[in-house]
């Protein structure tokens, strides 16, 4: 279901600070004041006032920090929303434009931020599930389309001016983080990632440290823990099955690794989640 949210209910849709999550649907977030820090696939992102940011399906996020002045408004768009409403083609180009800007915030000006915030707030005020008003669904659909086209126009306007000129080391690091997210369940060897990027393991380790401030081994271990926590949150999987999913030789090896990096056992972590800690 289409959802509009603000800072007052943001954690009903995004996990509490420090907890990793994978969005099931695309999320568009406009920061209207203050500051939000988050991580995306282990890369730190800083969103300030008038930033547009896009959470994408399949990426791993965690909220790191928001200051006392933080306010926002956002929209969650189910994957089939436009397809089910018969306008997928009409909205396609705009959505592709937004997707192209998924890695970094898009900074718009104060007037544009105010206008977009007003459009989203109008949508929030108008949206009443199962409303029987004549033509309600059509009005809602075209309001959403207007928001998406407006955001895409902002992306086109600012993308050229804000396009990052990556040096080779930034490209290598970005490629490493992307590969890490896609392969962490089966590959924890630095040599594997170096081969995929056609560089030596020593060069990859040095570059990653320069760009991120963390060692490649730390990032690999962190990615393993994030993915393991996501799997442990699924009660239908036994801890032995989680260990198997994460390519550990057995449950005891996984347990030692998890405890070494979190200070608690997998079973203890799972029990804490179950009681709402």
XYZ file of N, CA and C in Angstrom, residues 117-258:
426
model
N 7.600 19.287 -0.483
C 7.050 18.932 0.823
C 5.546 19.178 0.859
N 5.114 20.289 0.263
C 3.686 20.593 0.205
C 2.919 19.571 -0.619
N 3.505 19.129 -1.727
C 2.855 18.128 -2.569
C 2.698 16.802 -1.812
N 3.749 16.410 -1.096
C 3.690 15.164 -0.326
C 2.710 15.281 0.839
N 2.678 16.453 1.481
C 1.753 16.638 2.589
C 0.309 16.611 2.105
N 0.065 17.206 0.937
C -1.272 17.151 0.350
C -1.673 15.709 0.065
N -0.732 14.948 -0.440
C -0.985 13.538 -0.720
C -1.289 12.785 0.582
N -0.534 13.090 1.629
C -0.756 12.447 2.925
C -2.138 12.781 3.474
N -2.533 14.056 3.357
C -3.837 14.488 3.869
C -4.984 13.898 3.048
N -4.734 13.716 1.757
C -5.783 13.236 0.865
C -5.965 11.727 0.946
N -4.860 11.012 1.262
C -4.887 9.557 1.177
C -5.698 8.941 2.313
N -6.819 8.332 1.956
C -7.671 7.623 2.913
C -7.987 6.260 2.289
N -7.408 5.171 2.817
C -7.655 3.849 2.221
C -9.143 3.543 2.094
N -9.497 2.967 0.946
C -10.877 2.540 0.693
C -11.871 3.702 0.621
N -11.370 4.876 0.337
C -12.246 6.048 0.184
C -13.230 5.801 -0.963
N -14.489 6.177 -0.740
C -15.536 5.920 -1.738
C -15.811 7.116 -2.639
N -15.060 8.203 -2.479
C -15.251 9.389 -3.299
C -15.135 9.036 -4.779
N -16.057 9.575 -5.588
C -16.017 9.336 -7.032
C -14.672 9.799 -7.592
N -14.049 8.931 -8.389
C -12.754 9.213 -9.025
C -11.607 9.348 -8.023
N -11.811 8.886 -6.791
C -10.764 9.014 -5.765
C -9.464 8.362 -6.215
N -9.548 7.128 -6.704
C -8.335 6.405 -7.095
C -7.588 7.123 -8.212
N -8.332 7.663 -9.174
C -7.689 8.373 -10.275
C -6.987 9.645 -9.774
N -7.649 10.360 -8.865
C -7.047 11.582 -8.313
C -5.767 11.237 -7.554
N -5.836 10.191 -6.727
C -4.671 9.758 -5.962
C -3.524 9.368 -6.892
N -3.835 8.595 -7.916
C -2.813 8.132 -8.850
C -2.092 9.300 -9.506
N -2.855 10.283 -9.989
C -2.220 11.377 -10.699
C -1.480 12.328 -9.761
N -1.888 12.378 -8.510
C -1.091 13.127 -7.530
C 0.266 12.463 -7.330
N 0.257 11.137 -7.208
C 1.511 10.394 -7.039
C 2.392 10.568 -8.277
N 1.802 10.458 -9.460
C 2.562 10.643 -10.693
C 3.183 12.034 -10.753
N 2.447 13.035 -10.303
C 2.966 14.394 -10.300
C 4.179 14.517 -9.395
N 4.115 13.872 -8.229
C 5.242 13.889 -7.299
C 6.462 13.229 -7.935
N 6.261 12.060 -8.536
C 7.386 11.322 -9.128
C 8.008 12.108 -10.285
N 7.181 12.682 -11.157
C 7.712 13.476 -12.272
C 8.472 14.702 -11.758
N 7.982 15.312 -10.690
C 8.652 16.481 -10.113
C 10.013 16.101 -9.554
N 10.086 14.987 -8.827
C 11.352 14.526 -8.266
C 12.338 14.196 -9.386
N 11.856 13.544 -10.433
C 12.725 13.211 -11.567
C 13.277 14.477 -12.220
N 12.437 15.519 -12.312
C 12.895 16.788 -12.892
C 14.009 17.396 -12.048
N 13.881 17.305 -10.710
C 14.938 17.807 -9.825
C 16.222 16.997 -10.024
N 16.089 15.683 -10.188
C 17.263 14.836 -10.403
C 17.984 15.237 -11.686
N 17.210 15.483 -12.745
C 17.818 15.880 -14.012
C 18.508 17.247 -13.884
N 17.875 18.132 -13.138
C 18.412 19.485 -12.992
C 19.747 19.485 -12.254
N 19.841 18.700 -11.196
C 21.004 18.784 -10.316
C 22.033 17.693 -10.523
N 21.686 16.665 -11.248
C 22.615 15.540 -11.365
C 23.935 15.951 -12.000
N 23.866 16.764 -13.075
C 25.095 17.170 -13.738
C 25.980 18.000 -12.841
N 25.355 18.922 -12.074
C 26.144 19.806 -11.218
C 26.728 19.069 -10.035
N 26.052 18.010 -9.606
C 26.494 17.315 -8.401
C 27.205 16.003 -8.707
N 27.364 15.674 -9.988
C 27.968 14.390 -10.327
C 29.373 14.308 -9.757
N 29.644 13.247 -9.027
C 30.933 13.090 -8.370
C 31.987 12.626 -9.378
N 33.132 13.253 -9.352
C 34.234 12.870 -10.216
C 35.098 11.869 -9.450
N 34.772 10.609 -9.564
C 35.474 9.586 -8.816
C 36.883 9.383 -9.372
N 37.845 9.304 -8.476
C 39.164 8.839 -8.842
C 39.119 7.317 -8.896
N 40.190 6.726 -9.409
C 40.212 5.267 -9.553
C 39.981 4.573 -8.212
N 40.555 5.110 -7.146
C 40.407 4.441 -5.856
C 38.957 4.464 -5.374
N 38.222 5.534 -5.699
C 36.814 5.594 -5.328
C 36.000 4.583 -6.127
N 36.344 4.442 -7.415
C 35.651 3.478 -8.260
C 35.894 2.063 -7.757
N 37.152 1.771 -7.403
C 37.501 0.446 -6.884
C 36.757 0.168 -5.589
N 36.731 1.145 -4.692
C 36.058 0.956 -3.405
C 34.563 0.772 -3.580
N 33.963 1.577 -4.459
C 32.536 1.435 -4.728
C 32.228 0.060 -5.298
N 33.086 -0.410 -6.206
C 32.901 -1.741 -6.770
C 33.042 -2.826 -5.722
N 33.988 -2.658 -4.815
C 34.180 -3.618 -3.729
C 32.936 -3.700 -2.844
N 32.388 -2.543 -2.460
C 31.213 -2.531 -1.590
C 30.003 -3.150 -2.280
N 29.879 -2.906 -3.581
C 28.768 -3.501 -4.332
C 28.916 -5.019 -4.411
N 30.107 -5.484 -4.744
C 30.354 -6.920 -4.801
C 30.155 -7.570 -3.441
N 30.588 -6.873 -2.407
C 30.470 -7.402 -1.050
C 29.021 -7.667 -0.694
N 28.163 -6.722 -1.026
C 26.755 -6.886 -0.693
C 26.131 -8.055 -1.439
N 26.559 -8.296 -2.653
C 25.958 -9.345 -3.482
C 26.540 -10.731 -3.230
N 27.709 -10.797 -2.591
C 28.395 -12.087 -2.448
C 28.693 -12.492 -1.010
N 28.273 -11.686 -0.042
C 28.708 -11.903 1.331
C 28.234 -13.229 1.908
N 27.160 -13.783 1.404
C 26.676 -15.054 1.943
C 27.570 -16.226 1.576
N 28.450 -16.045 0.594
C 29.283 -17.176 0.180
C 30.764 -16.844 0.047
N 31.137 -15.567 0.066
C 32.543 -15.215 -0.119
C 32.999 -14.221 0.948
N 34.027 -14.617 1.722
C 34.583 -13.723 2.740
C 36.085 -13.514 2.541
N 36.571 -13.898 1.385
C 37.996 -13.786 1.095
C 38.297 -12.493 0.348
N 39.264 -11.733 0.840
C 39.667 -10.502 0.161
C 40.188 -10.811 -1.236
N 40.836 -11.975 -1.389
C 41.375 -12.353 -2.691
C 40.260 -12.494 -3.732
N 39.100 -13.013 -3.311
C 37.981 -13.150 -4.240
C 37.576 -11.790 -4.801
N 37.418 -10.802 -3.933
C 36.969 -9.485 -4.371
C 38.039 -8.789 -5.216
N 39.306 -9.011 -4.871
C 40.388 -8.432 -5.662
C 40.389 -9.008 -7.082
N 40.173 -10.330 -7.186
C 40.125 -10.945 -8.524
C 38.977 -10.386 -9.349
N 37.818 -10.202 -8.715
C 36.665 -9.676 -9.433
C 36.926 -8.264 -9.962
N 37.746 -7.516 -9.238
C 38.029 -6.130 -9.614
C 39.337 -6.004 -10.403
N 39.966 -7.152 -10.676
C 41.224 -7.217 -11.436
C 42.317 -6.344 -10.816
N 42.443 -6.411 -9.500
C 43.525 -5.750 -8.780
C 44.117 -6.761 -7.808
N 45.259 -6.430 -7.215
C 45.833 -7.313 -6.215
C 45.127 -7.103 -4.875
N 45.199 -8.102 -4.019
C 44.571 -7.990 -2.697
C 45.211 -6.870 -1.879
N 46.525 -6.708 -1.991
C 47.216 -5.646 -1.245
C 46.740 -4.267 -1.704
N 46.602 -4.104 -3.025
C 46.141 -2.812 -3.548
C 44.718 -2.531 -3.089
N 43.855 -3.534 -3.164
C 42.465 -3.355 -2.733
C 42.400 -2.980 -1.263
N 43.168 -3.662 -0.429
C 43.166 -3.365 1.001
C 43.618 -1.933 1.261
N 44.646 -1.497 0.550
C 45.180 -0.153 0.759
C 44.175 0.916 0.323
N 43.565 0.707 -0.837
C 42.616 1.685 -1.379
C 41.377 1.796 -0.500
N 40.839 0.659 -0.085
C 39.635 0.660 0.757
C 39.903 1.395 2.070
N 41.068 1.176 2.641
C 41.430 1.862 3.888
C 41.522 3.368 3.674
N 42.110 3.782 2.556
C 42.249 5.210 2.256
C 40.892 5.889 2.092
N 39.976 5.222 1.423
C 38.689 5.838 1.093
C 37.710 5.783 2.258
N 37.643 4.644 2.950
C 36.605 4.466 3.980
C 37.094 4.674 5.406
N 38.416 4.560 5.613
C 38.934 4.634 6.975
C 38.869 3.308 7.702
N 38.238 2.315 7.085
C 38.160 0.966 7.655
C 38.955 0.004 6.789
N 39.427 -1.077 7.394
C 40.104 -2.076 6.591
C 39.075 -2.889 5.819
N 39.516 -3.494 4.723
C 38.610 -4.336 3.941
C 38.112 -5.505 4.775
N 38.980 -6.046 5.632
C 38.571 -7.165 6.492
C 37.474 -6.737 7.458
N 37.586 -5.526 8.001
C 36.537 -5.014 8.892
C 35.212 -4.893 8.155
N 35.260 -4.395 6.932
C 34.028 -4.228 6.156
C 33.418 -5.580 5.804
N 34.253 -6.557 5.502
C 33.746 -7.901 5.215
C 33.081 -8.479 6.457
N 33.757 -8.381 7.597
C 33.186 -8.906 8.840
C 31.886 -8.193 9.197
N 31.857 -6.873 9.026
C 30.636 -6.107 9.320
C 29.487 -6.541 8.424
N 29.790 -6.788 7.147
C 28.751 -7.225 6.209
C 28.217 -8.595 6.597
N 29.099 -9.476 7.043
C 28.662 -10.802 7.495
C 27.712 -10.670 8.677
N 28.068 -9.835 9.639
C 27.233 -9.661 10.837
C 25.882 -9.053 10.475
N 25.879 -8.055 9.605
C 24.613 -7.429 9.187
C 23.700 -8.463 8.555
N 24.247 -9.251 7.622
C 23.425 -10.256 6.933
C 22.974 -11.337 7.908
N 23.852 -11.734 8.820
C 23.488 -12.756 9.809
C 22.362 -12.263 10.711
N 22.415 -11.010 11.120
C 21.349 -10.459 11.964
C 20.015 -10.441 11.226
N 20.064 -10.112 9.944
C 18.832 -10.122 9.157
C 18.249 -11.529 9.089
N 19.106 -12.527 8.930
C 18.638 -13.917 8.874
C 18.147 -14.390 10.241
N 18.839 -13.995 11.305
C 18.426 -14.403 12.646
C 17.072 -13.800 13.024
N 16.720 -12.694 12.386
C 15.424 -12.078 12.664
C 14.274 -12.877 12.068
N 14.600 -13.869 11.222
C 13.586 -14.735 10.616
C 13.402 -15.971 11.491
N 12.310 -16.070 12.252
C 12.142 -17.181 13.190
C 11.989 -18.538 12.517
N 11.713 -18.552 11.230
C 11.543 -19.833 10.545
C 12.880 -20.516 10.253
N 13.999 -19.783 10.416
C 15.321 -20.352 10.187
C 15.959 -20.729 11.514
N 16.464 -21.939 11.618
C 17.228 -22.326 12.803
C 18.601 -21.668 12.728
N 19.308 -21.624 13.847
C 20.647 -21.030 13.852
C 21.581 -21.850 12.967
N 21.387 -23.160 12.941
C 22.191 -24.001 12.049
C 21.941 -23.648 10.591
N 20.681 -23.348 10.254
C 20.361 -22.951 8.879
C 20.953 -21.589 8.540
N 20.952 -20.676 9.517
C 21.580 -19.371 9.295
C 23.069 -19.557 9.011
N 23.719 -20.406 9.808
C 25.143 -20.693 9.596
C 25.378 -21.256 8.202
N 24.484 -22.133 7.772
C 24.607 -22.718 6.437
C 24.414 -21.668 5.357
N 23.422 -20.801 5.524
C 23.175 -19.720 4.563
C 24.399 -18.813 4.428
N 25.113 -18.633 5.537
C 26.261 -17.734 5.548
C 27.568 -18.461 5.219
N 27.469 -19.715 4.793
C 28.620 -20.500 4.332
C 29.654 -20.762 5.419
N 29.202 -20.869 6.673
C 30.087 -21.326 7.739
C 30.095 -22.851 7.750
N 31.204 -23.437 8.180
C 31.327 -24.893 8.133
C 30.339 -25.584 9.058
N 30.025 -24.967 10.200
C 29.008 -25.522 11.093
C 28.514 -24.435 12.042
N 27.542 -24.775 12.853
C 26.905 -23.807 13.749
C 27.868 -23.267 14.794
N 28.774 -24.113 15.290
C 29.690 -23.674 16.344
C 30.691 -22.645 15.823
N 31.169 -22.838 14.587
C 32.087 -21.861 13.989
C 31.372 -20.525 13.795
N 30.145 -20.591 13.312
C 29.342 -19.369 13.152
C 29.126 -18.690 14.494
N 28.802 -19.486 15.527
C 28.558 -18.927 16.853
C 29.760 -18.201 17.411
N 30.956 -18.784 17.225
C 32.177 -18.131 17.718
C 32.434 -16.822 16.973
N 32.232 -16.861 15.650
C 32.431 -15.643 14.848
C 31.462 -14.552 15.287
N 30.194 -14.907 15.445
C 29.169 -13.926 15.811
C 29.464 -13.327 17.182
